[in-house]
Coordinates of C-alpha atoms in Angstrom, one line a residue:
Chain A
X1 CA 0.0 0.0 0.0
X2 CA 2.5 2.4 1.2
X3 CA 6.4 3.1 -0.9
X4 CA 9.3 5.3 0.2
X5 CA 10.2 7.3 -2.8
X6 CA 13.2 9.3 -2.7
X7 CA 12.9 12.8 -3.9
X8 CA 15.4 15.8 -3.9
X9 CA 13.9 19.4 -3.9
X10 CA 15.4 23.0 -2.3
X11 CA 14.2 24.3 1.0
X12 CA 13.7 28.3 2.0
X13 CA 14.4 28.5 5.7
X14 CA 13.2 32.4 6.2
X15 CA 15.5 34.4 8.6
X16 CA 13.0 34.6 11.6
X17 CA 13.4 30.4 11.9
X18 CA 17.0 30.7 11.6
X19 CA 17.4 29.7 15.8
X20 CA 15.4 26.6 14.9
X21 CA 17.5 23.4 14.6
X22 CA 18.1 22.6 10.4
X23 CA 16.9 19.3 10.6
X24 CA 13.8 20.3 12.1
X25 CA 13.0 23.6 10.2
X26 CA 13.2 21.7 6.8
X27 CA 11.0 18.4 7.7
X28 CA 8.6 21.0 8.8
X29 CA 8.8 22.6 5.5
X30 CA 9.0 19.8 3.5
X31 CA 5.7 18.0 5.0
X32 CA 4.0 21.4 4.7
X33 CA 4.8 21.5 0.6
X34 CA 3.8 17.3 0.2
X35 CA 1.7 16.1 2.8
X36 CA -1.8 15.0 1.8
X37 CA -1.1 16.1 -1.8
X38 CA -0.5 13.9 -5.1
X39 CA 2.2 14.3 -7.1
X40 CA 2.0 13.4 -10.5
X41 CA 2.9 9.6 -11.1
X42 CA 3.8 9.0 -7.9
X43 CA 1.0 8.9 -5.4
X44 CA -0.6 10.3 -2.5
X45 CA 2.3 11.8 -0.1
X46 CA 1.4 10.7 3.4
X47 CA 4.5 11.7 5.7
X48 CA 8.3 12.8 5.2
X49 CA 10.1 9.1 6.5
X50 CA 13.6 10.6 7.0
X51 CA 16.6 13.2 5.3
X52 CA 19.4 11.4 3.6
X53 CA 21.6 14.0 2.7
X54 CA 21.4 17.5 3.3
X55 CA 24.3 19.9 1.0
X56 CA 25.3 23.4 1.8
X57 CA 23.1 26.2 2.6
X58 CA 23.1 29.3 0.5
X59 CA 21.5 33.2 1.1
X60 CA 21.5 34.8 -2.4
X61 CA 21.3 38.3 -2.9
X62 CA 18.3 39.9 -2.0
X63 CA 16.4 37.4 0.1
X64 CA 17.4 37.1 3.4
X65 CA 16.4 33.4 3.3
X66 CA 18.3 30.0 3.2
X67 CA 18.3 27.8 0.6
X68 CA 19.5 24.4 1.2
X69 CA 18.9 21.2 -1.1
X70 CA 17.8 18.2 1.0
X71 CA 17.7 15.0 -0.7
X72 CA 15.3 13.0 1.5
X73 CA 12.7 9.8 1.2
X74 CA 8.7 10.6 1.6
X75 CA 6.1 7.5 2.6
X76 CA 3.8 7.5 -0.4
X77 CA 0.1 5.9 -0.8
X78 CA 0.5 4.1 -3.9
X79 CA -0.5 0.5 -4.5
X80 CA 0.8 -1.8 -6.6
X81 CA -1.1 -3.6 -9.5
X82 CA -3.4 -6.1 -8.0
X83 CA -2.9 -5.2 -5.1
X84 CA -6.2 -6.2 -2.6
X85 CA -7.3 -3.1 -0.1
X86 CA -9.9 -3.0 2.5
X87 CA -12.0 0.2 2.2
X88 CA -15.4 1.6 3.1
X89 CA -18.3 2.1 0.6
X90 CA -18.6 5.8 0.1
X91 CA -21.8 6.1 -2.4
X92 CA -23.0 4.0 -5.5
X93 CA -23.8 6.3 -9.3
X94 CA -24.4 5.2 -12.6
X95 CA -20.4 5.2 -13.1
X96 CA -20.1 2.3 -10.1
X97 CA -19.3 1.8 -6.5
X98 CA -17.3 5.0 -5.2
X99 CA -14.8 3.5 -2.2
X100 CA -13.3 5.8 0.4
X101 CA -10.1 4.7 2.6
X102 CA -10.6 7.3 5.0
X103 CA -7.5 9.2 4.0
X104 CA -8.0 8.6 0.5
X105 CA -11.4 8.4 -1.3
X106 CA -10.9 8.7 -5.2
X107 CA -11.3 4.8 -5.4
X108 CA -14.2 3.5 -8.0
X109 CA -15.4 -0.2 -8.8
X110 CA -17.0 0.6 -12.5
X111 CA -20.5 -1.4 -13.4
X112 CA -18.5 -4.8 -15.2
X113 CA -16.0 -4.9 -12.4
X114 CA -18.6 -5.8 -9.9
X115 CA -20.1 -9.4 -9.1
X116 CA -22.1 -10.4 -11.9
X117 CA -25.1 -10.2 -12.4
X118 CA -25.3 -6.6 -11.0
X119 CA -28.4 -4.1 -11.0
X120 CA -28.1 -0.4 -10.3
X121 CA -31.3 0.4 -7.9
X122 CA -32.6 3.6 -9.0
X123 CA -35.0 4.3 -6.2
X124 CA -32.2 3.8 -3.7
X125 CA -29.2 4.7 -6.1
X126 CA -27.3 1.4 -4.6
X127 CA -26.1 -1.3 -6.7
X128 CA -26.9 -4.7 -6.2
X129 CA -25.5 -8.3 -6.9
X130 CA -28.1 -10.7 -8.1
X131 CA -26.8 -14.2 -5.9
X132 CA -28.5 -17.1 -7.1
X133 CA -28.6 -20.5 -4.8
X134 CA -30.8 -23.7 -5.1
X135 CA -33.4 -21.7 -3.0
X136 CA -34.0 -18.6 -5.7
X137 CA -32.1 -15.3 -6.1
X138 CA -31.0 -13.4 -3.0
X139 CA -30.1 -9.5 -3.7
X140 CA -27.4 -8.4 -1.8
X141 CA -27.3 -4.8 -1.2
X142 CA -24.1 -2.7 -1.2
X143 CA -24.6 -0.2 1.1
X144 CA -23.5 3.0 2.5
X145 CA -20.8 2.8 4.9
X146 CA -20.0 -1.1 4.8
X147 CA -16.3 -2.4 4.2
X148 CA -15.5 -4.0 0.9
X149 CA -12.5 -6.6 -0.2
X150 CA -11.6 -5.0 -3.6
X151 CA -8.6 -5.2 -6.2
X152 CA -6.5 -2.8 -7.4
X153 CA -7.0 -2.7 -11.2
X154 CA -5.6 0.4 -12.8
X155 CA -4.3 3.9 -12.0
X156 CA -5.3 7.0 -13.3
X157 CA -2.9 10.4 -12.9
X158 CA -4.4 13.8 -14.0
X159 CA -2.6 16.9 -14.3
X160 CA -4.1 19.5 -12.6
X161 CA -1.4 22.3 -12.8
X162 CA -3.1 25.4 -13.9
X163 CA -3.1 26.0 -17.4
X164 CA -2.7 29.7 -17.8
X165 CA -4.7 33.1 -18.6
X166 CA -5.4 31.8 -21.9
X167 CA -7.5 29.3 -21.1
X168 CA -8.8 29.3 -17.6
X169 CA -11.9 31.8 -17.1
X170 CA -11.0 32.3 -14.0
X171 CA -8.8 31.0 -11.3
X172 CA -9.3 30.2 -7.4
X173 CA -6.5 30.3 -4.8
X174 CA -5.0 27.2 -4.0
X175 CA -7.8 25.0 -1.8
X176 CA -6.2 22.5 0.8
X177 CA -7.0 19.0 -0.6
X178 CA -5.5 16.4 -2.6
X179 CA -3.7 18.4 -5.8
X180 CA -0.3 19.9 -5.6
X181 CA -1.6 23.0 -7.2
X182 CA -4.6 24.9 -7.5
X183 CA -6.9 23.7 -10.7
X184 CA -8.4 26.3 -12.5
X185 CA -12.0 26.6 -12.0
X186 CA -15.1 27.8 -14.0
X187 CA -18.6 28.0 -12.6
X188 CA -20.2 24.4 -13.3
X189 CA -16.6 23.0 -14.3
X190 CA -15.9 19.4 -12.4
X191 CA -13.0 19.4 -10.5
X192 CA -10.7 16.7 -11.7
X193 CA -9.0 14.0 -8.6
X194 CA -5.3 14.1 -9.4
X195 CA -5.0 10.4 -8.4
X196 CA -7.7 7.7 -9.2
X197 CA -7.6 4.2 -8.7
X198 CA -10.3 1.9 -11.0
X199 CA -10.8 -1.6 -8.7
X200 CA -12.5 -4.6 -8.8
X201 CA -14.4 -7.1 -6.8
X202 CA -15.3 -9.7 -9.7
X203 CA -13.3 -12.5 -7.9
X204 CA -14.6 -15.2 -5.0
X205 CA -13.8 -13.4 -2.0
X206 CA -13.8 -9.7 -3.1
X207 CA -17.0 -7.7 -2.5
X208 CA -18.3 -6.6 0.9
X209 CA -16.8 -8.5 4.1
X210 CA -19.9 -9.9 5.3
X211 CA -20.6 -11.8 2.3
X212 CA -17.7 -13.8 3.1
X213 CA -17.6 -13.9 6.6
X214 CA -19.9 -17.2 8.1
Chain B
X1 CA 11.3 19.2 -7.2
X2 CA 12.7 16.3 -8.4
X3 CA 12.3 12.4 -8.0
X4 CA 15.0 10.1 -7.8
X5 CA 13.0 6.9 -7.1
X6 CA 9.4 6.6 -7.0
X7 CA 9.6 3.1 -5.7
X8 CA 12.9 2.8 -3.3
X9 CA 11.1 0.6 -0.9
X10 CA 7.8 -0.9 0.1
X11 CA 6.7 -0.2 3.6
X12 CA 4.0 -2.5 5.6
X13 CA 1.2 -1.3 7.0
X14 CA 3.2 -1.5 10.6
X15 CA 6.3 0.8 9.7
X16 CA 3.9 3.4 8.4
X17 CA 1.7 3.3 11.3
X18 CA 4.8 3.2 14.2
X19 CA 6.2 6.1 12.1
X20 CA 2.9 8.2 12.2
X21 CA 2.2 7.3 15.8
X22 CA 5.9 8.3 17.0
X23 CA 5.7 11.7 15.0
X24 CA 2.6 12.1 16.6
X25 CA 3.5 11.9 19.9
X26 CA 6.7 14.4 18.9
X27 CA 4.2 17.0 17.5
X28 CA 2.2 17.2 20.8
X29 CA 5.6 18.1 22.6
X30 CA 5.9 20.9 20.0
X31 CA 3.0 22.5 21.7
X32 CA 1.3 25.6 19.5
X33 CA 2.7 25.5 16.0
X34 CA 1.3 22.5 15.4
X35 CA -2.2 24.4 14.2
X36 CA -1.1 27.0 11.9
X37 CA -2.4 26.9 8.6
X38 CA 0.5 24.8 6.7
X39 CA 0.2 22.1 9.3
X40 CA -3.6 21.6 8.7
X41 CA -2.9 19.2 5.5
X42 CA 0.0 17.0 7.9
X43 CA -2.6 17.0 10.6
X44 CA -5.5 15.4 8.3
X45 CA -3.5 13.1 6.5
X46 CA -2.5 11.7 9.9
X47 CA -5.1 11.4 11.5
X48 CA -7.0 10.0 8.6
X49 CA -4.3 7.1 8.5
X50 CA -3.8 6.2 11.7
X51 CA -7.9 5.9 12.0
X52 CA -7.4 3.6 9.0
X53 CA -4.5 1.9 10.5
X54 CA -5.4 1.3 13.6
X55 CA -8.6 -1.0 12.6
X56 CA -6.0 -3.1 11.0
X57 CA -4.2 -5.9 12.1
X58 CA -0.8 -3.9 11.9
X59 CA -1.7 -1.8 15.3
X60 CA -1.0 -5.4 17.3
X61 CA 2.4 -5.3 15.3
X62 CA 6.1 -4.9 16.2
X63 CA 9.3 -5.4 14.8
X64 CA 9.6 -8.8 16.5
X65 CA 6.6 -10.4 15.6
X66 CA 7.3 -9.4 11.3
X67 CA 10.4 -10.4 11.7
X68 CA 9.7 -14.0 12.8
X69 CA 6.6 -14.0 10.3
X70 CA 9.2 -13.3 7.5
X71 CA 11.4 -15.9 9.1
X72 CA 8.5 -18.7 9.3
X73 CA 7.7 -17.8 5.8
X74 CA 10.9 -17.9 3.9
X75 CA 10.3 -22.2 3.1
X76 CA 7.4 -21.1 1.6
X77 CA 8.3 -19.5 -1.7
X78 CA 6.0 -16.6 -1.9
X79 CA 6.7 -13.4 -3.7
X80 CA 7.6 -10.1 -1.9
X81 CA 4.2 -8.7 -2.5
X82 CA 2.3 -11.7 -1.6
X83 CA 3.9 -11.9 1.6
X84 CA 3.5 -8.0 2.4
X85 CA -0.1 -8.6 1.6
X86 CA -0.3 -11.6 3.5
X87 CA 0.9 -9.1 6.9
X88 CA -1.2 -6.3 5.9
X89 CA -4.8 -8.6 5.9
X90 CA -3.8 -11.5 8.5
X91 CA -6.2 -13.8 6.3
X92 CA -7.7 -16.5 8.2
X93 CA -10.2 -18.5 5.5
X94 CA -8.6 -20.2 2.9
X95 CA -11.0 -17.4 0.0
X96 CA -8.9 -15.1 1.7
X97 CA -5.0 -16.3 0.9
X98 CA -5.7 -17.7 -2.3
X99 CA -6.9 -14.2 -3.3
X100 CA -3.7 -13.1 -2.0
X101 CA -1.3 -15.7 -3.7
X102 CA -1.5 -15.6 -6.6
X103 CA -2.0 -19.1 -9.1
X104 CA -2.9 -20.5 -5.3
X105 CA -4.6 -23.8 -7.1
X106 CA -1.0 -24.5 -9.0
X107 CA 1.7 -23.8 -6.5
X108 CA 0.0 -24.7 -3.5
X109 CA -2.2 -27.7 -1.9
X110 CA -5.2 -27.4 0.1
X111 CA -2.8 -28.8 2.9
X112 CA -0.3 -26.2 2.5
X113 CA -2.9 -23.2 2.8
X114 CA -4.4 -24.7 5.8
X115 CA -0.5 -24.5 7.3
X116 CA -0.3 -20.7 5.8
X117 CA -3.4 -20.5 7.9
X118 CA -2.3 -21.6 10.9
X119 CA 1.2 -20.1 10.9
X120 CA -0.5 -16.2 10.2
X121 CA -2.8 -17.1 13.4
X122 CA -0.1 -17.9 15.4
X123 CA 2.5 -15.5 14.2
X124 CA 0.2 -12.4 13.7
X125 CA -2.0 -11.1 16.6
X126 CA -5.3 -11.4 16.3
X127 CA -8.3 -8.9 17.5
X128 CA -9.1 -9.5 20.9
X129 CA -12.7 -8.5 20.8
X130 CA -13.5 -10.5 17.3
X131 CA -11.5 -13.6 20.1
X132 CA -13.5 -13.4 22.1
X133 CA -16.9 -12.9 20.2
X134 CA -15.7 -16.2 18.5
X135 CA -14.9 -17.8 21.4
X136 CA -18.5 -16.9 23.2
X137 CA -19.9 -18.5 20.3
X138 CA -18.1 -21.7 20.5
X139 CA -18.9 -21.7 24.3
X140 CA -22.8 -20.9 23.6
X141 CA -22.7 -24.2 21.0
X142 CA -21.1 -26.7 22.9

């Protein structure tokens, strides 16, 4: 679920944090720029895991600041190709089962990747798996809120840097969330996730826990 | 910014969890700073995890008990990722390891997943409460 991915990026210490210890002043930077953000191909950044290497700090002329390159390794949420995760239903659409981990929700099961045969419930918007035994056809619901066994299919990674003057209509300031920067937003435009995963729970086993469970 | 290696190790669900509960506990000695507007994304993502974390069987982990799980497992000839997986879930039905081995019906028996079984039960902790639940049970039936 979780990599160490070993990045190298410049740090600005401002003057007034100069007292602070180095070591300290720059993993507080440096989990300030990446935590709870994607970046692109990588993953989710959770947490910075330690600083390998840390060069010479320079002041260049006119900014008082510090400038110092770390190289350093950051615990990233990125799972491997089928991969199986535990995760909580979030809400079922037309477009499939959307699956939240808690600290990351941009997970969807689409309408073929689900135990067949599935029906979508309009009246309740849930989907449903038709389960035939010798004594008829049960319908098992997959509800709101209960934990499902699911399979890491594919990844999708979005850009989301802005694009510039010419094309946006108008821009937003940077909102804390899951992109690195701030997407450019119109009035009735969808905001893009950064980082998708597309599961599935078409195997014996995968689907919600208490289906398995006797 | 720049990446060297986007994949220079895998981490279990334990390391991850031991390193966001020990920066946790440094960040409440820190006192005040801890709430300014930069550290709002650390502190969600944190909490988030270890919430996700902590239902899982890596909170009854420790460097001890993987380490002697790897060690019962070497004979065993699983993949990296199959074992990692294996740590992560604790499986304890047979549905559940061979979804996490993969080509279980080729490379191993029904036999040998029962002993996968029973070496995860014994190596890996269990949950106490779903113990004991099971154990009522038993109790109520015999």
């Amino acid at each position: 679920m979780f990599v160490l991915v070993e990045m190298v990026d410049t740090v600005r210490i401002p003057p007034w944090d100069f007292q602070r210890q180095l070591n300290t002043a720059i993993s507080e930077e440096l989990n300030k720029k990446l935590a709870n953000k994607v970046v692109y191909n990588v993953g989710l950044c959770i947490c910075l895991y330690d600083i390998t290497k840390l060069e010479d700090s320079y002041i260049f002329p006119g900014d008082g600041a510090s400038h110092t390159k770390v190289h350093f390794r950051y615990v990233v949420f990125h799972p491997f190709l089928d991969e199986i995760l535990v995760g909580k239903i979030k809400y079922c659409s037309q477009e499939g089962v959307h699956v939240t981990m808690g600290f990351f929700d941009d997970i969807l099961i689409p309408p073929e990747s689900l135990q067949q045969p599935a029906k979508f419930d309009e009246a309740e918007q849930v989907w449903l798996w038709e389960y035939e035994t010798d004594e008829g056809a049960h319908d098992l619901y997959m509800d709101q809120g209960e934990e499902i066994r699911f399979r890491v299919t594919d990844e999708v990674f979005i850009d989301t840097s802005p694009t510039g003057p010419a094309t946006a209509a108008s821009e937003t300031p940077a909102q804390p969330g899951q992109s690195s920067t701030a997407p450019p937003e119109d009035n009735g435009e969808k905001k893009e996730a950064p980082y998708t995963l597309i599961a599935t729970i078409c195997e014996p086993g995968l689907g919600l826990l208490s289906w398995w469970n006797n | 910014m720049e990446v060297k290696n986007s994949s220079a190790a895998m981490l279990s669900n334990y390391e991850v969890f031991k390193l966001l509960t020990d920066l946790k506990e440094q960040r409440k000695d820190s006192g005040k700073n801890k709430h300014s507007v930069g550290q709002q994304n650390l502190n969600t993502i944190m909490y988030e995890t270890l919430k996700y974390l902590s239902k899982t069987p890596c909170s009854r982990q420790s460097p001890e008990i993987v380490k002697e799980f790897l060690n019962t497992m070497m004979p065993h000839k699983l993949t990296k990722a199959e074992k990692l997986m294996i740590l992560n879930h604790r499986p304890q039905t047979a549905v559940e390891m061979q979804l996490l081995v993969e080509e279980s019906e080729e490379r191993l028996s029904e036999e040998q997943i029962e002993e996968l079984i029973q070496i995860v039960s014994e190596a890996l902790p269990g949950d106490p409460e779903q113990e004991n639940a099971e154990m009522e049970e038993a109790g109520e039936q015999s």
